[in-house]
Amino acid sequence: MKIGVFVCHCGSNIEATVDTAAVARIALTYPDVVFAEDTMYTCSEPGQENIVQAIKKHGLDGVVVASCSPRMHEPTFRRTVERAGLNRYMFEMANIREHVSWIGRDREANTNKAAELVRLAVEKLRRDAPLYAKQFDVTKRVLVIGGGVAGIQAALDAADAGIGVVMVERESTIGGKMAKLDKTFPTIDCSSCVLAPKMVDVAQNPNITLYAHSEVESISGFVGNFTVKIRRRATYVDWDKCTGCGTCTEKCPTKNVPDAFNENISTCRAINIPFPQAIPKKATINPDYCRKIKEGKCGVCAKVCPTGAIVYDMADEIVEEKVGAVIAATGYDLMDWTVLKEYGGGTYPDVITSLQYERMMSASGPTAGHIHRPSDGMEPRNIVFIQCVGSRDCSIGRPYCSGFCCMYTAKQAIMTKDHLPDAEAYVFYMDIRAPGKMYDEFTRRAQEEYGVQYVRGRVSAIQPTVRPDGKVGYIVRGADTLLGKQVEVDADMVVLAVGVEGSHGAGHLAEILRISYDHFGFFMESHVKLRPVETNTAGVYLAGVCQGAKDIPASVAQGSAAAAKVMALFSKPKLENDPQISLVDIKRCVGCGKCIKVCPYQAIEEVDVRGAKKAHVIETVCQGCGLCTATCPQGAIQVAHFTDNQILAEVNALCQC
Amino acid sequence: MSSLLFATPAELTAWLAGLASGQRVLVPCQEGPSVVYRPRTAEQLSAAGVNALLRRSTSSPKQAVLPQCETLVAFKSVKDEQDPSKVTTTVENPCKAEPTVLFGCRPCDARGFVVLDRPYLHGPFKDPYYGARREATTIVTQACPSVFATCFCHWVGSHPADGEGSDILFTAVEGGFVLDILTEKGKALVEGAAFADGSDKAEAVAAAHKATAEALAPAPNLSEAAAKIAARFTDTAFWTRETVKCLSCGACTYLCPTCQCFTITDEGSQLNGRRLRSWDSCMTPLFTLETSGHNPRPDKSQRMRNRVSHKFSFYPERYDGFFSCVGCGRCVISCPVSLDIRHMVTAAMEGMEGKKPAEAPAAPAEKTAETPKAPADAPAAPKTPAKSKSKKR
Amino acid sequence: MSVLAGKELRIVGFLCNWCSYGGADTAGTARAVQPTDLRIIRVPCSGRVNPLFVLKALMNGADGVLVSGCHPRDCHYSSGNFYARRRLELLKQFLPVIGIDPERFEYTWVSASEGQRWKDVVTNFTARIHALGPAPRWEDVPARYDMPVELLESLRPLGCGEHPALPELKQAIKDALAQGLEGVLGWKKGFDAIHAEPVFMTTPEEVDSLIWGPFNVQNLAVFLPQYKGRKIGVVVKGCDSKGVVELLSEGLISRDEVQIFGMGCNGTVNLSRILAKLPEGAAIESCACRGNKITVTAGGQTIEMTMAEVAQDKCRLCTKPNAVISDAFAGTPTTEPEAPQDGRLPGLRFLDSLSLEERMGFWKGQMERCIACHACRGACPMCVCRDHCVSDSRDPEWVTQEDTVQQKLFFQLIHAQHLAGRCTGCTECERACPMDIPVFALKQQFGRTIQKIFSYGAGLDVNATPPLLTYQVEETTIKERDLA
């Protein structure tokens, strides 16, 4: 075998702490290496061309590139060697940037380590074999998890492209957080006027199957061929019969149910339709409150329902759908701000979240758009907005910026002035982050045109007081860091811009989807810069805040982007597998079936070979995890490119006593 | 040549200790519950009581001349920095035959080397590695003071005081040991030793030999074994029945003083490699596995047939009637299922008087052209198996 | 290639491609400065990490080995790390028996987003290895050959007399043969009175040769897989029956193809212990067994011994003297004693009493005399790879043909690792060893760890799944150590 080694400087990224020329020199002493050189930017056009020319000139049949992470450029260089006529799998990478030059400062140690990593790559490559992909059929339907604006956009774009869409929404209506908003920045557009038509489109598009009040139970399979089990939670109302007339919700005698859609600032009935524009507009019984379900007494709704849709003994139902791709668009929830005792931690009735305030301002909200503070219904005169509640706060383990709070706080302050022209609005902020089109102008308008008082500083405490007139007030104490002095505002009401986190249960969903998620419940994209929509699991894409905090236009854009990724995936008549999969040596297999037991994909079947039981790998199902290889005692099943002998060669190259 | 010397136990160990200063002295040593041959220094030997050196070893002393694993050749290549296609290779021939004294083996063990000599030294090729070590080894044998229940050297043309293969044969007598110097090599070994003349002890020696020999049960006549076992070759039912209990573990072959088969493997890379020769066993399926995946001896009955036939039929056919079994009985003692080669041989011979191979009951399953004279099965020279084990590099 | 002298130690990392390798990338992207010792081998999944890779590295002189995968429940392949967790925890607890400090090996979970965590893991693990210093080398450790003989007190009275139900057993076998069974594996008298040998009985006359008693040492379950597809029977002691159960549970033999004949066992002998009491090499003239006494006449001497002196170690701590599964059980079952507090056989008891370095020296001394015949493998009923053992193969090539202590011991490690959760404790490996190497201690080390972590004993339930072929999402009995 003739191997060429290319050691990348990556500008100064590697060269600064690794002597790449020395690494190339050492590489030449390795077995089978006939050519080695250091290059400036191996991944650049001339860098790749250099590899192609070297393959031709020196008759190389395998290439090692020592540069960045294979997670970054392995596909790039595989295409390069393929261009030169080699099989794309006759290529290995040594990661001497992320794993060497960027983490070690000792040039001698780094150079030695880089040379050893090249040695590992060479030893592995020496045992590589050309691999060829297999084609398999693809189910051209996509599962969209979450019916917020990102999911809606993704579903509509995919459906418009003729792709079947299965949308699963946990709540009884789609619309997500945007449906709760009164207005949107920076135009003060009516949120539901923008969103509602899209929601209707979802309901009416023949390509979209909507499962509301449902959750994804499990997903098996792999890109192109997922099988999804969806739990349709019992609604106790036969939605095929329900017309959404609302009679039941008027007659239900249980009136003390916290209204989740209104962020629990009001109550609703035990049978409820969340809001007038709900899609689907169907009633749902809350079994925790329904007297008939809890105590067996009542049954009013069944009596009044004109279509006889009420089913008190309804059970959850599991339905199965086949899809070829998945878009996760599960959005966000607010972090638990009750940990912030300096803001009352949820105990002061007039300290509310901005989402609650949003519902209060909404014409279709519980107060019909009138701002009354919760404790006594008083129309507030002084309203304090506090930003970065649970954002950018390392002291509570929340280091990140929630991104869109600056903007909606400005919007809410402006709208406060619109609703209550005599009221004063104060905004405590750390920095104003308004890096969008028309955004900074918008926050300036709040200050300059609407006279919202912006105070740069953090609030240290909110102290309830009883004023001389007997009414409750709230002394908001904070620092004005621009003036360098302590400030106090006697507020009637405080609105907290609470930071966001991945929606509750996102971690569990990530586990079902086999994607990574972080500490805060945000899903991990494949590459932070270049693959922000993909995940590390082929066929699973991300849209909206589930991937990281972002505002509506960014969520919509990512929804469209995810749909475009799915369209690209489905544009081919068949998909190709990654041929780095397991293969059984039937001469060695004794048919003990241990591999079949552990395979996570049911990708191994038992076959009869001339009367003997043998294992057989279904090539398009195997994902190449190698669990079978680590399990087989005879070593009869080997995962290509990570064979026992390859890993042993790497171990032996490192440890030879 | 034969001359007798007398040594007291102290003189014997002192002599051995003296030998250890110039050469490797291998003696039987207790290790755990087993007795194995180990090199010992002069200090260790003078400290050891003589009785500790007279134990019969658990495994055969074959290792002294034919090690379990040896490096046939080792090489190192260094690439030219300017032109990596040019390499400078240094080859090391590790065939080092250290002068060795093998002390305390039994007559059967010593005869084992004679069995090995025929294919390794007297065949068409002379094995330089074996030959050099054989040449450098002087064998000091102890005439058996007693016999084991599993001993059957007298079945295969020997006896407990057989000097064949030995350079010195010593016999325990009252007060010490009588050394019978059998060869020039033996003579060189006792040169300068302060041993008394032992001619007067000849009678005591003879008496001791007689007593041991008489302890052996009468032996069957194996003079027609080669032909009879050859005639049994195609009797598959016989071999299957006799090997039902065999585990195919191969312990018998590794303990055997005469098993001579080896495998060759290459280790390392093309820049730094070693070619190894190590013991192989015809009792394992891999022994005959061909690269194609076909195995001419897939079943343990065929493998056992080969082992018995090789020792009692193929080998004597090739080498003037000598068996390649010295009757040490180690394979019997150590077999986990008490498989007894003595029984195997007598059972195979039974009822085969005057039968030719063709007349033996042929099993329908084995119609393939395997004849008793199958040259492929009878190793004309030490095997160099070209099998899947050999490395492709 | 060598580590930088004086600066670095040899630390090998196996990282899953999806989480931990990405986490290491994230740490790099964040310029999180780390010690330079670690060399990362990329694998698809932590489930790909055969514990033998770790052993290989440690046996070859690595000073530390680290495995890192996706967090439990977050495996890219759903469940690879669940299997890895069981295997690696077991491995960690196994290491001390061969004298390797378990602190030299660790496994952990780092996700692709946890760059800082990865930095902490590397920093802390490297510091730990530096605190331990370079790993002891096999060449430097003094070999030791001693192993005291320890005769454990038996949990129950052991006996060797004629079993009253033997005629009943023979009749049951004859009946089964008459009903079409091809043959039944049992024991008959071997070449002398104290050696028994396996026999495949096909005729009533052969059944009459069946013996039952202290000399029936062989575990006949070892032969069963080769009769696959044929209807046969097997006579079992309690310990043998566990092997049959394990073979059944692994689907290596079919229940409808094997009839099991059992009888209460009163213990078997360690032949070496009998032979040691006789004049060396003496031919056995006769042997009589009565009660718990064995009287052997050999070389003209008559020597009496008791089962307490000569019984096999495993019989002394046996709690399953009756077949755990049988189609025909002759006579009344032997009383089953309670499981002992301490189930260790002398090999493991002795090893436990040694320091880590002494244990290394112990194995060095023991393996020096190994002749690599692999009789241990041949006698093992659970070695079902048979003709395809990885130790004989070049692809994969886990061991070379070299006769070094490390290579020979590595074969034993392969055997022990492959038997983890499957070994029924019959100790045939040790009995078969012609060089009397106490190789069972390695299997018992795995066995007791499995008992401790998974409360599992092999060969007791046909429907059980061996613990390494399954997992729990929450492993309540695995206490993981966090390196970050």
PDB file of N, CA, C and O in Angstrom, chain B residues 31 34 36 58 68 147-149 244-245 249 265-267 274 276 278 285-286 300 336-338 340 389 391, chain C residues 145 191 195-197 200 218 223 226 281 283 369 371-373 375 387 392 394 397 400-402 431 434-435:
ATOM      1  N   GLU B  31       7.261 -25.916  40.234  1.00  0.00           N
ATOM      2  CA  GLU B  31       6.645 -24.589  40.081  1.00  0.00           C
ATOM      3  C   GLU B  31       5.160 -24.781  40.307  1.00  0.00           C
ATOM      4  O   GLU B  31       4.476 -25.404  39.501  1.00  0.00           O
ATOM      5  N   SER B  34       3.341 -28.163  39.628  1.00  0.00           N
ATOM      6  CA  SER B  34       3.935 -28.815  38.461  1.00  0.00           C
ATOM      7  C   SER B  34       5.453 -28.802  38.532  1.00  0.00           C
ATOM      8  O   SER B  34       6.049 -28.024  39.265  1.00  0.00           O
ATOM      9  N   VAL B  36       8.677 -28.338  36.065  1.00  0.00           N
ATOM     10  CA  VAL B  36       9.053 -27.868  34.735  1.00  0.00           C
ATOM     11  C   VAL B  36      10.560 -27.673  34.672  1.00  0.00           C
ATOM     12  O   VAL B  36      11.213 -27.509  35.697  1.00  0.00           O
ATOM     13  N   THR B  58       6.445 -32.438  34.514  1.00  0.00           N
ATOM     14  CA  THR B  58       5.061 -32.528  34.071  1.00  0.00           C
ATOM     15  C   THR B  58       4.979 -32.426  32.556  1.00  0.00           C
ATOM     16  O   THR B  58       4.304 -33.205  31.901  1.00  0.00           O
ATOM     17  N   GLN B  68       8.760 -23.781  22.618  1.00  0.00           N
ATOM     18  CA  GLN B  68       7.348 -23.548  22.338  1.00  0.00           C
ATOM     19  C   GLN B  68       7.182 -22.467  21.257  1.00  0.00           C
ATOM     20  O   GLN B  68       6.333 -22.554  20.400  1.00  0.00           O
ATOM     21  N   VAL B 147       8.554 -46.808  38.256  1.00  0.00           N
ATOM     22  CA  VAL B 147       7.746 -46.547  37.064  1.00  0.00           C
ATOM     23  C   VAL B 147       6.409 -45.961  37.483  1.00  0.00           C
ATOM     24  O   VAL B 147       5.961 -46.151  38.621  1.00  0.00           O
ATOM     25  N   PHE B 148       5.820 -45.257  36.559  1.00  0.00           N
ATOM     26  CA  PHE B 148       4.476 -44.724  36.760  1.00  0.00           C
ATOM     27  C   PHE B 148       3.466 -45.710  36.178  1.00  0.00           C
ATOM     28  O   PHE B 148       3.785 -46.479  35.284  1.00  0.00           O
ATOM     29  N   ALA B 149       2.275 -45.623  36.714  1.00  0.00           N
ATOM     30  CA  ALA B 149       1.226 -46.516  36.214  1.00  0.00           C
ATOM     31  C   ALA B 149       0.984 -46.285  34.730  1.00  0.00           C
ATOM     32  O   ALA B 149       0.497 -47.159  34.024  1.00  0.00           O
ATOM     33  N   VAL B 244     -15.222 -40.199  21.154  1.00  0.00           N
ATOM     34  CA  VAL B 244     -16.415 -39.514  21.685  1.00  0.00           C
ATOM     35  C   VAL B 244     -16.035 -38.607  22.838  1.00  0.00           C
ATOM     36  O   VAL B 244     -16.501 -37.485  22.966  1.00  0.00           O
ATOM     37  N   LYS B 245     -15.167 -39.099  23.694  1.00  0.00           N
ATOM     38  CA  LYS B 245     -14.867 -38.340  24.913  1.00  0.00           C
ATOM     39  C   LYS B 245     -13.780 -37.290  24.735  1.00  0.00           C
ATOM     40  O   LYS B 245     -13.546 -36.498  25.638  1.00  0.00           O
ATOM     41  N   CYS B 249      -8.696 -30.769  23.000  1.00  0.00           N
ATOM     42  CA  CYS B 249      -7.996 -29.665  23.669  1.00  0.00           C
ATOM     43  C   CYS B 249      -6.547 -29.584  23.259  1.00  0.00           C
ATOM     44  O   CYS B 249      -5.945 -28.527  23.258  1.00  0.00           O
ATOM     45  N   THR B 265       4.370 -17.967  11.911  1.00  0.00           N
ATOM     46  CA  THR B 265       3.606 -16.734  11.793  1.00  0.00           C
ATOM     47  C   THR B 265       4.562 -15.555  11.765  1.00  0.00           C
ATOM     48  O   THR B 265       5.652 -15.619  12.326  1.00  0.00           O
ATOM     49  N   ASP B 266       4.108 -14.509  11.112  1.00  0.00           N
ATOM     50  CA  ASP B 266       4.894 -13.274  11.070  1.00  0.00           C
ATOM     51  C   ASP B 266       4.224 -12.245  11.953  1.00  0.00           C
ATOM     52  O   ASP B 266       3.013 -12.050  11.880  1.00  0.00           O
ATOM     53  N   GLU B 267       5.010 -11.601  12.776  1.00  0.00           N
ATOM     54  CA  GLU B 267       4.476 -10.554  13.635  1.00  0.00           C
ATOM     55  C   GLU B 267       5.190  -9.247  13.321  1.00  0.00           C
ATOM     56  O   GLU B 267       6.318  -9.235  12.850  1.00  0.00           O
ATOM     57  N   ARG B 274       9.092 -10.002  12.919  1.00  0.00           N
ATOM     58  CA  ARG B 274       9.681 -11.228  13.399  1.00  0.00           C
ATOM     59  C   ARG B 274       8.949 -12.400  12.766  1.00  0.00           C
ATOM     60  O   ARG B 274       7.725 -12.359  12.623  1.00  0.00           O
ATOM     61  N   LEU B 276       8.041 -16.128  13.509  1.00  0.00           N
ATOM     62  CA  LEU B 276       8.022 -17.009  14.668  1.00  0.00           C
ATOM     63  C   LEU B 276       7.692 -18.427  14.256  1.00  0.00           C
ATOM     64  O   LEU B 276       6.881 -18.656  13.366  1.00  0.00           O
ATOM     65  N   SER B 278       6.186 -21.706  16.177  1.00  0.00           N
ATOM     66  CA  SER B 278       5.659 -22.163  17.455  1.00  0.00           C
ATOM     67  C   SER B 278       4.978 -23.520  17.298  1.00  0.00           C
ATOM     68  O   SER B 278       4.597 -23.918  16.199  1.00  0.00           O
ATOM     69  N   PRO B 285      -8.671 -27.983  15.120  1.00  0.00           N
ATOM     70  CA  PRO B 285      -9.215 -27.910  13.757  1.00  0.00           C
ATOM     71  C   PRO B 285      -8.410 -26.986  12.853  1.00  0.00           C
ATOM     72  O   PRO B 285      -8.356 -27.182  11.649  1.00  0.00           O
ATOM     73  N   LEU B 286      -7.770 -25.994  13.460  1.00  0.00           N
ATOM     74  CA  LEU B 286      -7.038 -25.028  12.649  1.00  0.00           C
ATOM     75  C   LEU B 286      -5.849 -25.656  11.939  1.00  0.00           C
ATOM     76  O   LEU B 286      -5.383 -25.152  10.924  1.00  0.00           O
ATOM     77  N   LYS B 300     -13.052 -34.315  15.191  1.00  0.00           N
ATOM     78  CA  LYS B 300     -12.012 -34.737  16.131  1.00  0.00           C
ATOM     79  C   LYS B 300     -11.614 -36.192  15.924  1.00  0.00           C
ATOM     80  O   LYS B 300     -10.486 -36.574  16.227  1.00  0.00           O
ATOM     81  N   PRO B 336      -7.722 -34.563  30.323  1.00  0.00           N
ATOM     82  CA  PRO B 336      -8.848 -34.236  31.203  1.00  0.00           C
ATOM     83  C   PRO B 336      -9.961 -35.273  31.168  1.00  0.00           C
ATOM     84  O   PRO B 336     -10.788 -35.329  32.085  1.00  0.00           O
ATOM     85  N   VAL B 337     -10.008 -36.076  30.108  1.00  0.00           N
ATOM     86  CA  VAL B 337     -11.069 -37.084  30.039  1.00  0.00           C
ATOM     87  C   VAL B 337     -10.488 -38.498  30.097  1.00  0.00           C
ATOM     88  O   VAL B 337     -11.155 -39.466  29.725  1.00  0.00           O
ATOM     89  N   SER B 338      -9.247 -38.608  30.573  1.00  0.00           N
ATOM     90  CA  SER B 338      -8.600 -39.905  30.765  1.00  0.00           C
ATOM     91  C   SER B 338      -8.553 -40.745  29.490  1.00  0.00           C
ATOM     92  O   SER B 338      -8.748 -41.947  29.520  1.00  0.00           O
ATOM     93  N   ASP B 340      -6.761 -42.759  26.824  1.00  0.00           N
ATOM     94  CA  ASP B 340      -5.532 -43.538  26.993  1.00  0.00           C
ATOM     95  C   ASP B 340      -5.054 -44.026  25.636  1.00  0.00           C
ATOM     96  O   ASP B 340      -5.700 -44.859  24.989  1.00  0.00           O
ATOM     97  N   LYS B 389      -3.712 -19.168   9.004  1.00  0.00           N
ATOM     98  CA  LYS B 389      -3.003 -18.505  10.087  1.00  0.00           C
ATOM     99  C   LYS B 389      -1.849 -17.650   9.587  1.00  0.00           C
ATOM    100  O   LYS B 389      -1.512 -16.651  10.159  1.00  0.00           O
ATOM    101  N   LYS B 391       0.301 -15.078   7.891  1.00  0.00           N
ATOM    102  CA  LYS B 391      -0.090 -13.683   7.710  1.00  0.00           C
ATOM    103  C   LYS B 391       0.107 -13.242   6.270  1.00  0.00           C
ATOM    104  O   LYS B 391       1.078 -13.578   5.631  1.00  0.00           O
TER     105      LYS B 391
ATOM    106  N   TYR C 145       5.809 -18.129  42.660  1.00  0.00           N
ATOM    107  CA  TYR C 145       5.262 -19.428  42.278  1.00  0.00           C
ATOM    108  C   TYR C 145       4.471 -20.076  43.400  1.00  0.00           C
ATOM    109  O   TYR C 145       3.858 -21.102  43.226  1.00  0.00           O
ATOM    110  N   PHE C 191      -8.987 -45.834  32.851  1.00  0.00           N
ATOM    111  CA  PHE C 191      -7.884 -46.797  32.755  1.00  0.00           C
ATOM    112  C   PHE C 191      -7.459 -47.355  34.108  1.00  0.00           C
ATOM    113  O   PHE C 191      -6.729 -48.320  34.179  1.00  0.00           O
ATOM    114  N   HIS C 195      -9.786 -43.216  37.902  1.00  0.00           N
ATOM    115  CA  HIS C 195     -10.072 -42.374  36.732  1.00  0.00           C
ATOM    116  C   HIS C 195     -11.394 -42.797  36.112  1.00  0.00           C
ATOM    117  O   HIS C 195     -11.592 -43.966  35.810  1.00  0.00           O
ATOM    118  N   ALA C 196     -12.272 -41.826  35.936  1.00  0.00           N
ATOM    119  CA  ALA C 196     -13.498 -42.088  35.183  1.00  0.00           C
ATOM    120  C   ALA C 196     -13.334 -41.447  33.825  1.00  0.00           C
ATOM    121  O   ALA C 196     -12.530 -40.525  33.657  1.00  0.00           O
ATOM    122  N   GLU C 197     -14.061 -41.943  32.851  1.00  0.00           N
ATOM    123  CA  GLU C 197     -13.997 -41.308  31.546  1.00  0.00           C
ATOM    124  C   GLU C 197     -15.394 -41.189  30.970  1.00  0.00           C
ATOM    125  O   GLU C 197     -16.278 -42.002  31.273  1.00  0.00           O
ATOM    126  N   PHE C 200     -20.423 -42.489  25.724  1.00  0.00           N
ATOM    127  CA  PHE C 200     -21.687 -42.214  25.043  1.00  0.00           C
ATOM    128  C   PHE C 200     -22.436 -43.535  24.955  1.00  0.00           C
ATOM    129  O   PHE C 200     -22.111 -44.396  24.141  1.00  0.00           O
ATOM    130  N   GLN C 218     -15.662 -35.113  35.145  1.00  0.00           N
ATOM    131  CA  GLN C 218     -15.849 -34.330  33.926  1.00  0.00           C
ATOM    132  C   GLN C 218     -17.264 -33.754  33.851  1.00  0.00           C
ATOM    133  O   GLN C 218     -18.236 -34.398  34.216  1.00  0.00           O
ATOM    134  N   PHE C 223     -19.881 -31.561  25.848  1.00  0.00           N
ATOM    135  CA  PHE C 223     -20.043 -32.296  24.584  1.00  0.00           C
ATOM    136  C   PHE C 223     -21.343 -31.958  23.853  1.00  0.00           C
ATOM    137  O   PHE C 223     -21.506 -32.286  22.684  1.00  0.00           O
ATOM    138  N   GLN C 226     -21.946 -30.349  20.162  1.00  0.00           N
ATOM    139  CA  GLN C 226     -21.566 -31.095  18.963  1.00  0.00           C
ATOM    140  C   GLN C 226     -22.619 -32.136  18.553  1.00  0.00           C
ATOM    141  O   GLN C 226     -22.543 -32.697  17.478  1.00  0.00           O
ATOM    142  N   GLY C 281       3.677 -42.140  41.120  1.00  0.00           N
ATOM    143  CA  GLY C 281       3.569 -42.940  39.911  1.00  0.00           C
ATOM    144  C   GLY C 281       3.002 -44.333  40.101  1.00  0.00           C
ATOM    145  O   GLY C 281       2.829 -45.076  39.141  1.00  0.00           O
ATOM    146  N   ALA C 283       0.999 -47.682  40.353  1.00  0.00           N
ATOM    147  CA  ALA C 283      -0.207 -48.157  39.678  1.00  0.00           C
ATOM    148  C   ALA C 283      -1.283 -48.428  40.717  1.00  0.00           C
ATOM    149  O   ALA C 283      -1.025 -48.977  41.783  1.00  0.00           O
ATOM    150  N   ARG C 369       4.738 -21.087  33.079  1.00  0.00           N
ATOM    151  CA  ARG C 369       4.765 -22.521  32.753  1.00  0.00           C
ATOM    152  C   ARG C 369       3.608 -22.936  31.854  1.00  0.00           C
ATOM    153  O   ARG C 369       3.496 -24.111  31.492  1.00  0.00           O
ATOM    154  N   ILE C 371       1.756 -23.875  28.735  1.00  0.00           N
ATOM    155  CA  ILE C 371       2.273 -24.354  27.453  1.00  0.00           C
ATOM    156  C   ILE C 371       1.320 -23.997  26.316  1.00  0.00           C
ATOM    157  O   ILE C 371       1.440 -24.489  25.207  1.00  0.00           O
ATOM    158  N   ALA C 372       0.353 -23.139  26.634  1.00  0.00           N
ATOM    159  CA  ALA C 372      -0.581 -22.638  25.620  1.00  0.00           C
ATOM    160  C   ALA C 372      -1.301 -23.759  24.888  1.00  0.00           C
ATOM    161  O   ALA C 372      -1.600 -23.651  23.710  1.00  0.00           O
ATOM    162  N   CYS C 373      -1.576 -24.840  25.588  1.00  0.00           N
ATOM    163  CA  CYS C 373      -2.293 -25.942  24.933  1.00  0.00           C
ATOM    164  C   CYS C 373      -3.769 -25.625  24.811  1.00  0.00           C
ATOM    165  O   CYS C 373      -4.474 -26.167  23.975  1.00  0.00           O
ATOM    166  N   ALA C 375      -6.127 -26.369  26.902  1.00  0.00           N
ATOM    167  CA  ALA C 375      -7.016 -27.408  27.421  1.00  0.00           C
ATOM    168  C   ALA C 375      -8.129 -26.771  28.244  1.00  0.00           C
ATOM    169  O   ALA C 375      -9.245 -27.282  28.300  1.00  0.00           O
ATOM    170  N   ASP C 387     -14.214 -24.148  17.011  1.00  0.00           N
ATOM    171  CA  ASP C 387     -13.187 -24.067  15.976  1.00  0.00           C
ATOM    172  C   ASP C 387     -12.817 -22.629  15.618  1.00  0.00           C
ATOM    173  O   ASP C 387     -11.958 -22.408  14.784  1.00  0.00           O
ATOM    174  N   ASP C 392      -7.026 -17.976  18.140  1.00  0.00           N
ATOM    175  CA  ASP C 392      -6.345 -18.700  17.059  1.00  0.00           C
ATOM    176  C   ASP C 392      -6.394 -17.924  15.753  1.00  0.00           C
ATOM    177  O   ASP C 392      -5.966 -18.430  14.724  1.00  0.00           O
ATOM    178  N   ARG C 394      -6.111 -14.630  13.020  1.00  0.00           N
ATOM    179  CA  ARG C 394      -5.279 -13.485  12.654  1.00  0.00           C
ATOM    180  C   ARG C 394      -6.165 -12.282  12.373  1.00  0.00           C
ATOM    181  O   ARG C 394      -5.671 -11.157  12.323  1.00  0.00           O
ATOM    182  N   GLU C 397      -6.734 -10.323  15.404  1.00  0.00           N
ATOM    183  CA  GLU C 397      -5.546 -10.908  16.014  1.00  0.00           C
ATOM    184  C   GLU C 397      -5.366 -10.322  17.412  1.00  0.00           C
ATOM    185  O   GLU C 397      -4.668  -9.332  17.613  1.00  0.00           O
ATOM    186  N   THR C 400      -0.728 -12.931  19.742  1.00  0.00           N
ATOM    187  CA  THR C 400       0.219 -13.461  18.780  1.00  0.00           C
ATOM    188  C   THR C 400       0.589 -14.875  19.222  1.00  0.00           C
ATOM    189  O   THR C 400       0.118 -15.362  20.247  1.00  0.00           O
ATOM    190  N   GLN C 401       1.448 -15.506  18.447  1.00  0.00           N
ATOM    191  CA  GLN C 401       1.890 -16.846  18.815  1.00  0.00           C
ATOM    192  C   GLN C 401       3.021 -16.799  19.848  1.00  0.00           C
ATOM    193  O   GLN C 401       3.478 -17.836  20.322  1.00  0.00           O
ATOM    194  N   GLU C 402       3.479 -15.590  20.165  1.00  0.00           N
ATOM    195  CA  GLU C 402       4.600 -15.495  21.104  1.00  0.00           C
ATOM    196  C   GLU C 402       4.248 -16.121  22.449  1.00  0.00           C
ATOM    197  O   GLU C 402       3.097 -16.023  22.899  1.00  0.00           O
ATOM    198  N   ARG C 431      -9.254 -27.755  36.215  1.00  0.00           N
ATOM    199  CA  ARG C 431      -8.999 -29.187  36.345  1.00  0.00           C
ATOM    200  C   ARG C 431      -8.274 -29.724  35.120  1.00  0.00           C
ATOM    201  O   ARG C 431      -7.403 -30.595  35.221  1.00  0.00           O
ATOM    202  N   PRO C 434      -3.014 -29.047  32.359  1.00  0.00           N
ATOM    203  CA  PRO C 434      -1.976 -30.038  32.681  1.00  0.00           C
ATOM    204  C   PRO C 434      -0.880 -29.451  33.556  1.00  0.00           C
ATOM    205  O   PRO C 434      -0.130 -30.181  34.188  1.00  0.00           O
ATOM    206  N   MET C 435      -0.789 -28.115  33.573  1.00  0.00           N
ATOM    207  CA  MET C 435       0.265 -27.475  34.347  1.00  0.00           C
ATOM    208  C   MET C 435      -0.269 -26.920  35.670  1.00  0.00           C
ATOM    209  O   MET C 435       0.421 -26.163  36.355  1.00  0.00           O
TER     210      MET C 435
END
